[in-house]
Structures are given as C-alpha cells and as structure tokens.
Short mmCIF file of C-alpha atoms in Angstrom, two decimals:
data_model
loop_
_atom_site.label_atom_id
_atom_site.label_comp_id
_atom_site.label_asym_id
_atom_site.label_seq_id
_atom_site.Cartn_x
_atom_site.Cartn_y
_atom_site.Cartn_z
CA UNK J 15 -77.02 124.37 163.39
CA UNK J 16 -80.74 123.63 163.02
CA UNK J 17 -82.12 123.46 159.48
CA UNK J 18 -84.08 126.64 158.68
CA UNK J 19 -86.61 126.31 155.85
CA UNK J 20 -86.78 130.09 155.36
CA UNK J 21 -83.05 130.24 154.63
CA UNK J 22 -82.76 126.99 152.68
CA UNK J 23 -85.81 127.65 150.48
CA UNK J 24 -85.65 131.40 150.01
CA UNK J 25 -87.55 131.19 146.72
CA UNK J 26 -90.67 130.20 148.69
CA UNK J 27 -90.20 132.15 151.93
CA UNK J 28 -88.05 135.18 151.15
CA UNK J 29 -89.10 136.56 147.74
CA UNK J 30 -88.26 140.09 146.66
CA UNK J 31 -90.72 142.95 147.20
CA UNK J 32 -91.54 142.80 143.52
CA UNK J 33 -93.69 140.08 141.92
CA UNK J 34 -92.29 136.80 140.61
CA UNK J 35 -93.69 133.54 139.28
CA UNK J 36 -92.88 130.33 141.13
CA UNK J 37 -93.87 126.67 140.97
CA UNK J 38 -94.53 125.40 144.49
CA UNK J 39 -94.07 121.64 144.93
CA UNK J 40 -96.25 119.29 146.94
CA UNK J 41 -95.75 119.74 150.69
CA UNK J 42 -97.22 118.30 153.89
CA UNK J 43 -98.68 120.55 156.56
CA UNK J 44 -100.24 120.62 159.98
CA UNK J 45 -103.59 122.27 159.25
CA UNK J 46 -106.64 123.64 161.07
CA UNK J 47 -109.75 124.90 159.29
CA UNK J 48 -112.05 127.61 160.55
CA UNK J 49 -114.12 130.74 159.93
CA UNK J 50 -114.41 134.28 161.15
CA UNK J 51 -112.51 137.45 161.88
CA UNK J 52 -108.82 136.67 162.50
CA UNK J 53 -108.60 139.64 164.88
CA UNK J 54 -111.22 138.20 167.25
CA UNK J 55 -109.34 137.28 170.43
CA UNK J 56 -111.82 134.50 171.17
CA UNK J 57 -112.29 133.42 167.57
CA UNK J 58 -111.44 130.25 165.70
CA UNK J 59 -108.35 131.73 164.05
CA UNK J 60 -106.51 132.50 167.28
CA UNK J 61 -107.41 129.04 168.56
CA UNK J 62 -106.09 127.45 165.36
CA UNK J 63 -102.68 128.98 165.97
CA UNK J 64 -102.56 127.51 169.47
CA UNK J 65 -103.41 124.06 168.12
CA UNK J 66 -100.88 124.25 165.28
CA UNK J 67 -97.93 125.23 167.43
CA UNK J 68 -98.70 122.61 170.06
CA UNK J 69 -98.40 119.87 167.42
CA UNK J 70 -95.47 121.52 165.64
CA UNK J 71 -93.38 121.64 168.81
CA UNK J 72 -94.41 118.15 169.89
CA UNK J 73 -92.91 116.89 166.63
CA UNK J 74 -89.87 119.16 166.82
CA UNK J 75 -89.02 118.00 170.35
CA UNK J 76 -89.77 114.32 169.71
CA UNK J 77 -86.06 113.44 169.64
CA UNK J 78 -85.94 114.05 173.39
CA UNK J 79 -88.49 111.32 174.07
CA UNK J 80 -89.18 107.72 173.19
CA UNK J 81 -90.81 108.27 169.79
CA UNK J 82 -88.14 107.91 167.10
CA UNK J 83 -88.87 109.57 163.74
CA UNK J 84 -86.91 107.96 160.93
CA UNK J 85 -84.67 110.52 159.21
CA UNK J 86 -85.20 113.17 161.88
CA UNK J 87 -82.87 116.18 161.97
CA UNK J 88 -83.06 119.30 164.12
CA UNK J 89 -84.89 122.17 162.44
CA UNK J 90 -86.51 125.53 163.03
CA UNK J 91 -90.31 125.30 162.98
CA UNK J 92 -91.37 126.83 159.64
CA UNK J 93 -93.44 130.02 159.64
CA UNK J 94 -97.18 130.21 160.11
CA UNK J 95 -99.16 130.26 156.86
CA UNK J 96 -102.78 130.70 155.88
CA UNK J 97 -105.10 129.93 152.99
CA UNK J 98 -107.98 132.42 152.89
CA UNK J 99 -111.24 132.68 150.95
CA UNK J 100 -114.77 134.07 151.10
CA UNK J 101 -117.89 132.34 149.82
CA UNK J 102 -118.84 133.35 146.29
CA UNK J 103 -115.74 135.47 145.67
CA UNK J 104 -112.54 134.74 143.76
CA UNK J 105 -110.84 137.69 145.47
CA UNK J 106 -110.47 138.84 149.05
CA UNK J 107 -112.64 141.64 150.45
CA UNK J 108 -110.41 142.95 153.24
CA UNK J 109 -113.28 144.97 154.72
CA UNK J 110 -115.36 141.82 155.34
CA UNK J 111 -113.21 140.04 157.90
CA UNK J 112 -116.18 138.25 159.44
CA UNK J 113 -116.72 136.51 156.12
CA UNK J 114 -113.32 134.82 156.06
CA UNK J 115 -112.81 131.09 155.75
CA UNK J 116 -109.30 129.87 156.41
CA UNK J 117 -106.92 126.97 156.69
CA UNK J 118 -104.10 127.77 159.10
CA UNK J 119 -100.91 125.89 158.28
CA UNK J 120 -97.40 125.04 159.40
CA UNK J 121 -95.21 123.10 157.01
CA UNK J 122 -93.99 119.68 158.09
CA UNK J 123 -90.49 118.38 157.35
CA UNK J 124 -90.56 115.69 154.66
CA UNK J 125 -89.46 113.03 157.16
CA UNK J 126 -92.70 113.39 159.15
CA UNK J 127 -95.16 110.68 158.12
CA UNK J 128 -98.89 110.51 158.79
CA UNK J 129 -98.12 107.98 161.53
CA UNK J 130 -95.69 110.42 163.18
CA UNK J 131 -98.31 113.13 162.94
CA UNK J 132 -100.94 110.90 164.54
CA UNK J 133 -98.51 110.12 167.37
CA UNK J 134 -97.95 113.86 167.93
CA UNK J 135 -101.69 114.51 168.15
CA UNK J 136 -102.10 111.73 170.71
CA UNK J 137 -99.06 112.94 172.66
CA UNK J 138 -100.25 116.55 172.77
CA UNK J 139 -103.78 115.47 173.72
CA UNK J 140 -102.44 113.43 176.61
CA UNK J 141 -99.93 115.98 177.91
CA UNK J 142 -101.98 119.13 177.46
CA UNK J 143 -105.38 117.61 178.30
CA UNK J 144 -106.84 119.46 175.32
CA UNK J 145 -108.90 118.63 172.22
CA UNK J 146 -106.82 118.41 169.04
CA UNK J 147 -109.50 116.78 166.88
CA UNK J 148 -109.58 119.79 164.51
CA UNK J 149 -105.92 119.34 163.55
CA UNK J 150 -105.28 117.48 160.31
CA UNK J 151 -102.40 116.20 158.19
CA UNK J 152 -102.75 118.04 154.86
CA UNK J 153 -100.87 117.29 151.66
CA UNK J 154 -101.13 120.19 149.21
CA UNK J 155 -99.71 120.68 145.71
CA UNK J 156 -99.92 124.43 145.13
CA UNK J 157 -98.47 124.55 141.62
CA UNK J 158 -97.80 127.70 139.58
CA UNK J 159 -98.29 130.97 141.48
CA UNK J 160 -97.44 134.64 141.44
CA UNK J 161 -96.01 135.91 144.72
CA UNK J 162 -94.49 138.98 146.32
CA UNK J 163 -93.13 140.13 149.66
CA UNK J 164 -95.58 142.55 151.25
CA UNK J 165 -94.20 144.92 153.88
CA UNK J 166 -96.67 146.70 156.13
CA UNK J 167 -100.22 146.29 157.37
CA UNK J 168 -102.29 143.31 156.23
CA UNK J 169 -105.01 145.81 155.26
CA UNK J 170 -102.62 147.34 152.72
CA UNK J 171 -102.14 144.06 150.86
CA UNK J 172 -104.44 145.09 147.96
CA UNK J 173 -101.66 147.37 146.66
CA UNK J 174 -99.26 144.44 146.52
CA UNK J 175 -101.94 142.17 145.03
CA UNK J 176 -102.56 144.72 142.26
CA UNK J 177 -98.86 144.64 141.34
CA UNK J 178 -98.92 140.84 141.34
CA UNK J 179 -101.91 140.74 139.01
CA UNK J 180 -100.36 143.27 136.63
CA UNK J 181 -97.21 141.15 136.52
CA UNK J 182 -99.03 137.87 135.87
CA UNK J 183 -101.04 139.40 133.00
CA UNK J 184 -97.89 140.87 131.46
CA UNK J 185 -96.37 137.38 131.50
CA UNK J 186 -99.32 135.57 129.94
CA UNK J 187 -101.11 134.30 133.05
CA UNK J 188 -104.49 134.80 134.64
CA UNK J 189 -105.76 134.39 138.20
CA UNK J 190 -106.80 130.84 139.11
CA UNK J 191 -108.35 131.17 142.58
CA UNK J 192 -110.93 128.37 142.93
CA UNK J 193 -112.53 126.28 145.65
CA UNK J 194 -109.25 124.33 145.94
CA UNK J 195 -106.68 127.04 145.09
CA UNK J 196 -106.51 129.92 147.53
CA UNK J 197 -105.21 133.34 148.46
CA UNK J 198 -102.10 132.34 150.43
CA UNK J 199 -100.17 134.27 153.07
CA UNK J 200 -96.92 133.32 154.85
CA UNK J 201 -96.23 135.28 158.02
CA UNK J 202 -92.57 136.11 158.57
CA UNK J 203 -93.18 138.60 161.39
CA UNK J 204 -94.88 138.27 164.75
CA UNK J 205 -97.47 141.11 164.91
CA UNK J 206 -97.20 141.06 168.71
CA UNK J 207 -93.53 142.05 168.52
CA UNK J 208 -93.20 143.94 165.23
CA UNK J 209 -94.31 147.44 164.24
CA UNK J 210 -97.17 147.29 161.75
CA UNK J 211 -95.22 149.16 159.08
CA UNK J 212 -92.44 146.53 159.25
CA UNK J 213 -94.55 143.39 159.07
CA UNK J 214 -93.31 141.00 156.36
CA UNK J 215 -95.84 138.73 154.66
CA UNK J 216 -95.42 136.61 151.55
CA UNK J 217 -98.58 136.97 149.47
CA UNK J 218 -99.18 134.24 146.86
CA UNK J 219 -101.93 133.68 144.30
CA UNK J 220 -102.48 130.65 142.06
CA UNK J 221 -102.34 131.36 138.34
CA UNK J 222 -102.64 129.57 134.99
CA UNK J 223 -101.56 130.20 131.43
CA UNK J 224 -104.02 132.22 129.36
#
C-alpha cells in the first residue's frame, strides 16, 4: 500500500477541531509564488496549482521511467498547502482577496533531492511543452505553531483563528507572523467536489513564547 503522509503524520495533517500547539520540522516542498485573488479563474493562484501538480506527479511516477530516485517508495501525493500574507499586515483580511500574496506548496518526500527536483522540472517542461520556471525547490523550517482543523467555508476561518489565538495566549505564547513566518493552510478537501460546509482545512499560525 502506498505511503500516505496524512495518515502517517496525523499530528501535522489531521489535527482535532480544537487548537493545539505543534513543532513542525524542516521539510522540502515544491513551491510557486504569486499574488492576487485565489478565486480568479485566470489568476496566478489557479495557475500555481497546475504547475505544482505537474511536477508532483512527474516525481511520483518517476519509477516507471529511466530516472531512478535513490530510496524511492510509492506514496500518495501530499495535500496542497499555502502560505498567505498581505503587505503591511500581520493578520489576514479575508475581505481583501486581491491583496493576497501566496506561496503554493506540495510537500516532497525526504528522498527527493534538489537534483531529482531539477530533473522533474526538465521532464515536465519537455513533455508538456510548458513553462515551469516559476516552480522552486523550497526548504522550510516552520517551528512552533498553533493549529486547528477548520471545517466549513474559507471565509469563516476567522472564528477558528480566534480560538487558536485564545489558546496560544492561555498557554504563554504570542503570534509570530513575520515576513518569513506565515498564515498557513493545508487543504484536505477538493472544493470542486466537496460541499462548502464540509470543507476541511488545517489552519496554522507561527507562535513564540511570551
């Protein structure tokens, strides 16, 4: 059976619907940066998802071709994630979607090196005749965070965020969103196939000791 990161690392991908504090280790990602309203059908965000999955599946299916990745094992592509921020704000204004900056992400298995990633970009570029120059290999050490499972519309996330912030303060922490530590979302549901009220999203914020 293929290795499933959501099931094997439930602490990071399947938290309870009440806040908890977690230390997230350094991980490698496929990443694409962009700006704008994520709901814009012709916007940078939708395009970033296309680019991410093209590289993710090129790597996943590499065992069927000539490129041998040392230590490879079959796995389920991890869920789509996103770092989000707005210029001049340490919190998210959900009503100002046009002001979003983002880094779209898909986690890479630890056995994938930068060289393997570069091969996948070249392979996808050749096969799909498309430009993958915006895709990058990102190593990120997220550190100590407060997180919670949010169920429902993305626009209702402020209610969950408020609970998270109450919990962090009660446990001696404060918010630590900066220009290198971000509002983080992990998307466990496909909004094209799931009712809005059932969408599951892990919401995570960086924190530090007071």
